[in-house]
PDB file of C-alpha atoms in Angstrom:
ATOM      1  CA  MET B 945      45.933  64.652 -57.580  1.00 70.00           C
ATOM      2  CA  HIS B 946      46.447  62.402 -54.564  1.00 78.00           C
ATOM      3  CA  GLN B 947      49.579  63.332 -52.647  1.00 79.00           C
ATOM      4  CA  ASP B 948      51.150  59.851 -52.790  1.00 83.00           C
ATOM      5  CA  ARG B 949      50.741  59.694 -56.566  1.00 90.00           C
ATOM      6  CA  TYR B 950      52.156  63.198 -56.933  1.00 90.00           C
ATOM      7  CA  MET B 951      55.281  62.280 -54.957  1.00 92.00           C
ATOM      8  CA  LYS B 952      55.739  59.083 -56.990  1.00 94.00           C
ATOM      9  CA  LEU B 953      55.581  61.106 -60.203  1.00 95.00           C
ATOM     10  CA  GLN B 954      58.173  63.504 -58.823  1.00 96.00           C
ATOM     11  CA  ARG B 955      60.502  60.635 -57.911  1.00 96.00           C
ATOM     12  CA  PHE B 956      60.091  59.095 -61.370  1.00 97.00           C
ATOM     13  CA  SER B 957      60.893  62.466 -62.924  1.00 97.00           C
ATOM     14  CA  ALA B 958      64.050  62.729 -60.829  1.00 97.00           C
ATOM     15  CA  TRP B 959      65.108  59.198 -61.871  1.00 97.00           C
ATOM     16  CA  CYS B 960      64.743  60.367 -65.481  1.00 97.00           C
ATOM     17  CA  GLY B 961      68.049  62.180 -64.925  1.00 96.00           C
ATOM     18  CA  PHE B 962      69.831  58.848 -64.461  1.00 97.00           C
ATOM     19  CA  ILE B 963      67.983  57.404 -67.471  1.00 97.00           C
ATOM     20  CA  LEU B 964      69.247  60.334 -69.542  1.00 96.00           C
ATOM     21  CA  LEU B 965      72.829  59.842 -68.394  1.00 96.00           C
ATOM     22  CA  VAL B 966      72.814  56.123 -69.249  1.00 97.00           C
ATOM     23  CA  GLY B 967      71.072  56.782 -72.576  1.00 96.00           C
ATOM     24  CA  PHE B 968      73.504  59.528 -73.571  1.00 95.00           C
ATOM     25  CA  MET B 969      76.538  57.414 -72.710  1.00 96.00           C
ATOM     26  CA  ALA B 970      75.162  54.402 -74.572  1.00 97.00           C
ATOM     27  CA  ALA B 971      74.238  56.480 -77.621  1.00 96.00           C
ATOM     28  CA  TYR B 972      77.485  58.406 -78.004  1.00 96.00           C
ATOM     29  CA  THR B 973      79.619  55.351 -77.263  1.00 96.00           C
ATOM     30  CA  THR B 974      77.728  53.379 -79.911  1.00 96.00           C
ATOM     31  CA  GLY B 975      78.180  56.174 -82.416  1.00 95.00           C
ATOM     32  CA  GLY B 976      81.882  56.614 -81.737  1.00 94.00           C
ATOM     33  CA  LEU B 977      81.121  60.216 -80.806  1.00 94.00           C
ATOM     34  CA  ILE B 978      82.503  60.380 -77.263  1.00 93.00           C
ATOM     35  CA  THR B 979      85.794  61.697 -78.645  1.00 92.00           C
ATOM     36  CA  PRO B 980      85.290  64.397 -81.304  1.00 94.00           C
ATOM     37  CA  MET B 981      87.003  64.034 -84.648  1.00 93.00           C
ATOM     38  CA  ASP B 982      89.868  66.386 -85.512  1.00 94.00           C
ATOM     39  CA  PRO B 983      88.509  69.656 -87.007  1.00 95.00           C
ATOM     40  CA  THR B 984      91.514  69.833 -89.350  1.00 95.00           C
ATOM     41  CA  LEU B 985      90.713  66.607 -91.232  1.00 94.00           C
ATOM     42  CA  SER B 986      90.385  66.909 -95.017  1.00 95.00           C
ATOM     43  CA  SER B 987      87.050  66.342 -96.755  1.00 94.00           C
ATOM     44  CA  ASP B 988      88.098  62.853 -97.849  1.00 94.00           C
ATOM     45  CA  GLU B 989      89.196  61.981 -94.308  1.00 95.00           C
ATOM     46  CA  VAL B 990      85.866  63.207 -92.939  1.00 95.00           C
ATOM     47  CA  VAL B 991      83.998  60.985 -95.403  1.00 95.00           C
ATOM     48  CA  GLU B 992      86.146  58.022 -94.378  1.00 95.00           C
ATOM     49  CA  TRP B 993      85.373  58.755 -90.713  1.00 95.00           C
ATOM     50  CA  LEU B 994      81.676  59.007 -91.531  1.00 94.00           C
ATOM     51  CA  LYS B 995      81.588  55.692 -93.393  1.00 93.00           C
ATOM     52  CA  ASP B 996      83.588  53.927 -90.683  1.00 94.00           C
ATOM     53  CA  ASN B 997      81.043  55.051 -88.079  1.00 95.00           C
ATOM     54  CA  GLN B 998      77.903  54.915 -90.250  1.00 96.00           C
ATOM     55  CA  THR B 999      76.041  52.122 -88.450  1.00 96.00           C
ATOM     56  CA  GLY B1000      77.027  53.390 -85.030  1.00 97.00           C
ATOM     57  CA  ILE B1001      75.936  56.959 -85.839  1.00 97.00           C
ATOM     58  CA  LEU B1002      72.495  55.855 -87.028  1.00 97.00           C
ATOM     59  CA  ALA B1003      72.088  53.619 -83.958  1.00 97.00           C
ATOM     60  CA  CYS B1004      73.189  56.545 -81.771  1.00 97.00           C
ATOM     61  CA  VAL B1005      70.467  58.759 -83.210  1.00 96.00           C
ATOM     62  CA  ALA B1006      67.835  56.059 -82.670  1.00 96.00           C
ATOM     63  CA  ILE B1007      68.882  55.696 -79.012  1.00 96.00           C
ATOM     64  CA  MET B1008      68.831  59.458 -78.521  1.00 95.00           C
ATOM     65  CA  VAL B1009      65.355  59.781 -80.049  1.00 94.00           C
ATOM     66  CA  LEU B1010      64.139  57.301 -77.435  1.00 95.00           C
ATOM     67  CA  THR B1011      66.118  58.873 -74.584  1.00 95.00           C
ATOM     68  CA  VAL B1012      65.797  62.650 -74.908  1.00 93.00           C
ATOM     69  CA  PRO B1013      62.026  62.838 -74.112  1.00 93.00           C
ATOM     70  CA  PHE B1014      62.914  61.892 -70.519  1.00 95.00           C
ATOM     71  CA  GLU B1015      64.515  65.350 -70.309  1.00 95.00           C
ATOM     72  CA  TYR B1016      61.097  66.986 -69.964  1.00 95.00           C
ATOM     73  CA  PRO B1017      59.881  65.456 -66.666  1.00 96.00           C
ATOM     74  CA  PHE B1018      63.418  65.879 -65.329  1.00 97.00           C
ATOM     75  CA  VAL B1019      63.342  69.601 -66.151  1.00 96.00           C
ATOM     76  CA  VAL B1020      59.841  70.079 -64.754  1.00 96.00           C
ATOM     77  CA  VAL B1021      60.558  68.421 -61.405  1.00 97.00           C
ATOM     78  CA  THR B1022      63.667  70.603 -61.077  1.00 97.00           C
ATOM     79  CA  SER B1023      61.516  73.694 -61.483  1.00 97.00           C
ATOM     80  CA  LEU B1024      58.964  72.348 -59.002  1.00 96.00           C
ATOM     81  CA  GLN B1025      61.727  72.203 -56.397  1.00 96.00           C
ATOM     82  CA  LEU B1026      62.960  75.688 -57.343  1.00 96.00           C
ATOM     83  CA  LYS B1027      59.368  76.823 -56.927  1.00 95.00           C
ATOM     84  CA  ARG B1028      59.548  75.752 -53.262  1.00 94.00           C
ATOM     85  CA  ILE B1029      62.564  78.032 -52.796  1.00 94.00           C
ATOM     86  CA  GLU B1030      60.789  80.983 -54.428  1.00 94.00           C
ATOM     87  CA  GLY B1031      57.503  80.354 -52.635  1.00 92.00           C
ATOM     88  CA  GLY B1032      55.650  79.976 -55.941  1.00 93.00           C
ATOM     89  CA  TRP B1033      56.361  80.205 -59.653  1.00 95.00           C
ATOM     90  CA  GLY B1034      59.015  82.882 -60.079  1.00 95.00           C
ATOM     91  CA  LEU B1035      61.806  84.076 -62.320  1.00 96.00           C
ATOM     92  CA  LEU B1036      64.229  81.239 -61.456  1.00 96.00           C
ATOM     93  CA  SER B1037      61.770  78.359 -61.740  1.00 96.00           C
ATOM     94  CA  MET B1038      60.168  79.696 -64.936  1.00 96.00           C
ATOM     95  CA  THR B1039      63.494  80.477 -66.634  1.00 95.00           C
ATOM     96  CA  GLN B1040      64.821  77.038 -65.725  1.00 95.00           C
ATOM     97  CA  VAL B1041      61.805  75.227 -67.142  1.00 94.00           C
ATOM     98  CA  LEU B1042      61.767  77.278 -70.359  1.00 93.00           C
ATOM     99  CA  THR B1043      65.492  76.910 -71.057  1.00 92.00           C
ATOM    100  CA  GLY B1044      65.309  73.239 -70.067  1.00 91.00           C
ATOM    101  CA  VAL B1045      62.494  72.566 -72.525  1.00 88.00           C
ATOM    102  CA  VAL B1046      64.505  74.190 -75.337  1.00 87.00           C
ATOM    103  CA  ALA B1047      67.763  72.409 -74.410  1.00 85.00           C
ATOM    104  CA  PRO B1048      66.999  69.080 -76.216  1.00 86.00           C
ATOM    105  CA  ILE B1049      67.169  71.016 -79.486  1.00 85.00           C
ATOM    106  CA  GLY B1050      70.921  71.181 -78.828  1.00 84.00           C
ATOM    107  CA  PHE B1051      70.989  67.402 -79.267  1.00 86.00           C
ATOM    108  CA  PHE B1052      68.214  66.798 -81.812  1.00 86.00           C
ATOM    109  CA  PHE B1053      69.160  69.275 -84.546  1.00 90.00           C
ATOM    110  CA  PRO B1054      72.866  68.406 -84.883  1.00 94.00           C
ATOM    111  CA  LEU B1055      72.103  64.676 -84.665  1.00 94.00           C
ATOM    112  CA  ALA B1056      69.451  65.004 -87.380  1.00 94.00           C
ATOM    113  CA  ILE B1057      72.029  66.598 -89.687  1.00 95.00           C
ATOM    114  CA  LEU B1058      74.679  63.990 -88.881  1.00 96.00           C
ATOM    115  CA  SER B1059      72.209  61.148 -89.435  1.00 96.00           C
ATOM    116  CA  ALA B1060      71.283  62.599 -92.830  1.00 96.00           C
ATOM    117  CA  ALA B1061      74.964  62.569 -93.764  1.00 96.00           C
ATOM    118  CA  ALA B1062      75.419  58.980 -92.548  1.00 96.00           C
ATOM    119  CA  TYR B1063      72.167  57.672 -94.035  1.00 95.00           C
ATOM    120  CA  ARG B1064      73.260  57.719 -97.702  1.00 93.00           C
ATOM    121  CA  PRO B1065      76.869  58.971 -97.873  1.00 92.00           C
ATOM    122  CA  GLU B1066      77.380  57.430-101.313  1.00 90.00           C
ATOM    123  CA  ARG B1067      74.914  59.922-102.833  1.00 91.00           C
ATOM    124  CA  HIS B1068      76.714  63.078-101.717  1.00 93.00           C
ATOM    125  CA  SER B1069      80.027  64.685-102.559  1.00 94.00           C
ATOM    126  CA  ALA B1070      82.858  64.818-100.054  1.00 95.00           C
ATOM    127  CA  ASP B1071      82.429  68.599 -99.704  1.00 94.00           C
ATOM    128  CA  VAL B1072      78.723  68.302 -98.831  1.00 96.00           C
ATOM    129  CA  LEU B1073      79.323  65.513 -96.307  1.00 96.00           C
ATOM    130  CA  SER B1074      82.213  67.401 -94.746  1.00 96.00           C
ATOM    131  CA  ALA B1075      80.023  70.488 -94.345  1.00 96.00           C
ATOM    132  CA  MET B1076      77.244  68.429 -92.714  1.00 96.00           C
ATOM    133  CA  VAL B1077      79.675  66.868 -90.255  1.00 96.00           C
ATOM    134  CA  ASP B1078      81.088  70.330 -89.472  1.00 96.00           C
ATOM    135  CA  ILE B1079      77.571  71.572 -88.716  1.00 95.00           C
ATOM    136  CA  TYR B1080      77.060  68.660 -86.318  1.00 96.00           C
ATOM    137  CA  TRP B1081      80.164  69.338 -84.233  1.00 96.00           C
ATOM    138  CA  LEU B1082      79.783  73.127 -84.330  1.00 95.00           C
ATOM    139  CA  MET B1083      76.160  72.958 -83.177  1.00 93.00           C
ATOM    140  CA  LEU B1084      76.704  70.262 -80.560  1.00 93.00           C
ATOM    141  CA  VAL B1085      79.629  71.982 -78.843  1.00 94.00           C
ATOM    142  CA  GLY B1086      78.899  75.600 -79.741  1.00 92.00           C
ATOM    143  CA  ASN B1087      75.236  75.563 -78.743  1.00 88.00           C
ATOM    144  CA  ALA B1088      75.982  74.149 -75.280  1.00 86.00           C
ATOM    145  CA  CYS B1089      75.572  77.725 -74.056  1.00 84.00           C
ATOM    146  CA  ILE B1090      71.826  77.031 -74.184  1.00 83.00           C
ATOM    147  CA  PHE B1091      72.309  75.362 -70.797  1.00 89.00           C
ATOM    148  CA  VAL B1092      74.045  78.306 -69.102  1.00 93.00           C
ATOM    149  CA  LEU B1093      70.973  80.188 -67.886  1.00 92.00           C
ATOM    150  CA  GLN B1094      69.305  76.920 -66.922  1.00 94.00           C
ATOM    151  CA  VAL B1095      72.055  75.767 -64.575  1.00 96.00           C
ATOM    152  CA  TRP B1096      72.716  79.254 -63.225  1.00 96.00           C
ATOM    153  CA  CYS B1097      69.061  79.508 -62.188  1.00 96.00           C
ATOM    154  CA  ILE B1098      69.394  76.247 -60.266  1.00 97.00           C
ATOM    155  CA  GLY B1099      72.683  77.338 -58.746  1.00 97.00           C
ATOM    156  CA  TYR B1100      71.446  80.773 -57.690  1.00 97.00           C
ATOM    157  CA  GLY B1101      68.314  79.238 -56.214  1.00 96.00           C
ATOM    158  CA  ALA B1102      70.395  76.850 -54.112  1.00 96.00           C
ATOM    159  CA  LEU B1103      72.646  79.663 -52.881  1.00 96.00           C
ATOM    160  CA  ILE B1104      69.839  82.014 -51.805  1.00 95.00           C
ATOM    161  CA  ASP B1105      67.807  79.347 -49.983  1.00 94.00           C
ATOM    162  CA  ARG B1106      68.040  80.361 -46.303  1.00 87.00           C
ATOM    163  CA  ARG B1107      65.595  77.874 -44.786  1.00 86.00           C
ATOM    164  CA  ALA B1108      66.715  75.692 -41.873  1.00 85.00           C
ATOM    165  CA  LYS B1109      66.798  72.649 -44.167  1.00 88.00           C
ATOM    166  CA  PRO B1110      67.778  73.961 -47.627  1.00 93.00           C
ATOM    167  CA  ILE B1111      66.198  72.201 -50.576  1.00 94.00           C
ATOM    168  CA  PHE B1112      69.580  71.920 -52.289  1.00 96.00           C
ATOM    169  CA  PRO B1113      72.977  71.993 -50.503  1.00 95.00           C
ATOM    170  CA  ARG B1114      75.220  74.966 -51.196  1.00 95.00           C
ATOM    171  CA  TRP B1115      77.911  72.840 -52.859  1.00 96.00           C
ATOM    172  CA  PHE B1116      75.303  71.835 -55.441  1.00 97.00           C
ATOM    173  CA  GLY B1117      74.593  75.503 -56.078  1.00 97.00           C
ATOM    174  CA  TRP B1118      78.277  76.131 -56.765  1.00 97.00           C
ATOM    175  CA  LEU B1119      78.435  73.050 -59.030  1.00 97.00           C
ATOM    176  CA  ASN B1120      75.748  74.618 -61.219  1.00 97.00           C
ATOM    177  CA  ILE B1121      77.571  77.951 -61.312  1.00 97.00           C
ATOM    178  CA  VAL B1122      80.814  76.204 -62.306  1.00 96.00           C
ATOM    179  CA  LEU B1123      79.042  74.215 -65.025  1.00 95.00           C
ATOM    180  CA  GLY B1124      77.574  77.401 -66.494  1.00 95.00           C
ATOM    181  CA  VAL B1125      81.020  78.989 -66.633  1.00 96.00           C
ATOM    182  CA  ALA B1126      82.518  75.811 -68.135  1.00 95.00           C
ATOM    183  CA  LEU B1127      79.967  75.849 -70.962  1.00 95.00           C
ATOM    184  CA  ILE B1128      80.784  79.397 -72.116  1.00 95.00           C
ATOM    185  CA  PRO B1129      84.032  78.553 -74.023  1.00 95.00           C
ATOM    186  CA  GLY B1130      81.966  76.435 -76.409  1.00 94.00           C
ATOM    187  CA  ALA B1131      80.833  79.654 -78.073  1.00 94.00           C
ATOM    188  CA  PHE B1132      84.361  80.100 -79.456  1.00 96.00           C
ATOM    189  CA  VAL B1133      84.464  76.871 -81.500  1.00 96.00           C
ATOM    190  CA  TYR B1134      83.240  78.900 -84.476  1.00 95.00           C
ATOM    191  CA  LEU B1135      86.496  80.870 -84.407  1.00 96.00           C
ATOM    192  CA  ASN B1136      88.993  78.061 -83.812  1.00 96.00           C
ATOM    193  CA  LYS B1137      90.048  74.859 -85.590  1.00 95.00           C
ATOM    194  CA  THR B1138      92.866  74.009 -83.197  1.00 96.00           C
ATOM    195  CA  GLY B1139      93.739  74.600 -79.551  1.00 96.00           C
ATOM    196  CA  PRO B1140      91.654  74.613 -76.362  1.00 97.00           C
ATOM    197  CA  PHE B1141      88.732  76.436 -77.997  1.00 96.00           C
ATOM    198  CA  ALA B1142      88.329  74.014 -80.933  1.00 97.00           C
ATOM    199  CA  TRP B1143      85.399  71.595 -80.836  1.00 95.00           C
ATOM    200  CA  ASN B1144      87.750  68.878 -79.529  1.00 96.00           C
ATOM    201  CA  GLY B1145      89.666  71.252 -77.246  1.00 96.00           C
ATOM    202  CA  LEU B1146      90.262  71.224 -73.504  1.00 96.00           C
ATOM    203  CA  LEU B1147      88.147  74.295 -72.699  1.00 96.00           C
ATOM    204  CA  ALA B1148      85.410  73.941 -75.299  1.00 95.00           C
ATOM    205  CA  TYR B1149      84.812  70.196 -74.998  1.00 95.00           C
ATOM    206  CA  LEU B1150      86.738  68.131 -72.440  1.00 95.00           C
ATOM    207  CA  ILE B1151      86.242  70.169 -69.259  1.00 95.00           C
ATOM    208  CA  PRO B1152      82.547  70.972 -69.981  1.00 94.00           C
ATOM    209  CA  THR B1153      81.874  67.291 -70.720  1.00 94.00           C
ATOM    210  CA  ILE B1154      83.435  66.171 -67.434  1.00 95.00           C
ATOM    211  CA  VAL B1155      81.585  68.811 -65.382  1.00 94.00           C
ATOM    212  CA  TYR B1156      78.300  68.059 -67.199  1.00 94.00           C
ATOM    213  CA  THR B1157      78.663  64.343 -66.424  1.00 95.00           C
ATOM    214  CA  ILE B1158      79.221  65.114 -62.730  1.00 96.00           C
ATOM    215  CA  TRP B1159      76.182  67.418 -62.810  1.00 96.00           C
ATOM    216  CA  LYS B1160      74.060  64.751 -64.509  1.00 95.00           C
ATOM    217  CA  ILE B1161      74.852  62.371 -61.635  1.00 96.00           C
ATOM    218  CA  ALA B1162      74.479  64.932 -58.830  1.00 97.00           C
ATOM    219  CA  THR B1163      71.242  66.579 -59.982  1.00 97.00           C
ATOM    220  CA  PRO B1164      68.869  63.591 -59.873  1.00 97.00           C
ATOM    221  CA  ALA B1165      70.440  62.554 -56.563  1.00 97.00           C
ATOM    222  CA  MET B1166      69.781  66.027 -55.116  1.00 97.00           C
ATOM    223  CA  LEU B1167      66.258  66.033 -56.541  1.00 97.00           C
ATOM    224  CA  LEU B1168      65.471  62.709 -54.852  1.00 97.00           C
ATOM    225  CA  ARG B1169      66.804  64.167 -51.596  1.00 96.00           C
ATOM    226  CA  ALA B1170      64.667  67.299 -52.016  1.00 96.00           C
ATOM    227  CA  ILE B1171      61.546  65.248 -52.822  1.00 95.00           C
ATOM    228  CA  LYS B1172      62.097  63.140 -49.711  1.00 94.00           C
ATOM    229  CA  HIS B1173      62.286  66.314 -47.607  1.00 92.00           C
ATOM    230  CA  GLU B1174      59.163  67.713 -49.281  1.00 90.00           C
ATOM    231  CA  GLU B1175      57.277  64.511 -48.520  1.00 89.00           C
ATOM    232  CA  ALA B1176      58.321  64.755 -44.871  1.00 85.00           C
ATOM    233  CA  GLU B1177      57.225  68.397 -44.719  1.00 83.00           C
ATOM    234  CA  LEU B1178      53.811  67.565 -46.182  1.00 76.00           C
ATOM    235  CA  ALA B1179      53.356  64.690 -43.758  1.00 75.00           C
ATOM    236  CA  GLU B1180      54.275  66.956 -40.830  1.00 74.00           C
ATOM    237  CA  ALA B1181      51.880  69.657 -42.045  1.00 68.00           C
ATOM    238  CA  LYS B1182      49.107  67.070 -42.381  1.00 68.00           C
ATOM    239  CA  GLU B1183      49.678  65.813 -38.823  1.00 66.00           C
ATOM    240  CA  LYS B1184      49.552  69.360 -37.467  1.00 71.00           C
ATOM    241  CA  SER B1185      46.374  70.070 -39.408  1.00 67.00           C
ATOM    242  CA  GLU B1186      44.696  66.928 -38.078  1.00 60.00           C
ATOM    243  CA  ALA B1187      45.828  67.727 -34.514  1.00 62.00           C
ATOM    244  CA  THR B1188      44.425  71.252 -34.826  1.00 67.00           C
ATOM    245  CA  ALA B1189      41.136  69.906 -36.153  1.00 65.00           C
ATOM    246  CA  GLN B1190      40.864  67.462 -33.250  1.00 67.00           C
ATOM    247  CA  LEU B1191      41.482  70.237 -30.728  1.00 66.00           C
ATOM    248  CA  ALA B1192      38.839  72.380 -32.381  1.00 67.00           C
ATOM    249  CA  THR B1193      36.209  69.661 -32.157  1.00 69.00           C
ATOM    250  CA  SER B1194      37.050  68.589 -28.582  1.00 63.00           C
TER     251      SER B1194
END
């Protein structure tokens, strides 16, 4: 592939991170899902919540179906930059791309279940609908740990990069480490209905959501920076190669 086209594809893939952020915010705001419902609501209260948000939930799922595919080029370009740190495909770049490819399941599966509950709520009992809504919140918040290895690979890669012009700044490496740690409390939503470890709690939901939002802004910005540096490196290498060739023929 021509170098210019390759760099354009990389930049588009990095911009996909911003597309994802806007899409996620639009989808969850439309669905009334930015703030989780109270895990202690009764079955009848859950059904009332579901019916009140029915149209928004279904619209949210439609937006997410259109948005989430942009995750794949975003994940791949991240691994391409990690590959530069490792000097070729290695453990960090491969683990990041594999965990990143699986990560959209953390959105798709719970949303599919919630959309099924919202699609025809009049046909199901309150107990069934309540169980389906529980599955949505438990999977969405509890399965966030899928991202831990992904962001730790990025973070570790940034911290071990000792080149004169690091591909990612060290603060970005620490941001990824912090995000991975912040996602771990989500695993405890299965054991708690109230408190900081519930699916609407401070440690399981609020702090991870804030850190993830910061990460979703910082990562595409850092990727665009890294791509710009890569382009400059390639241009410099090309100039040196041409100069060497001219000397050889003179």
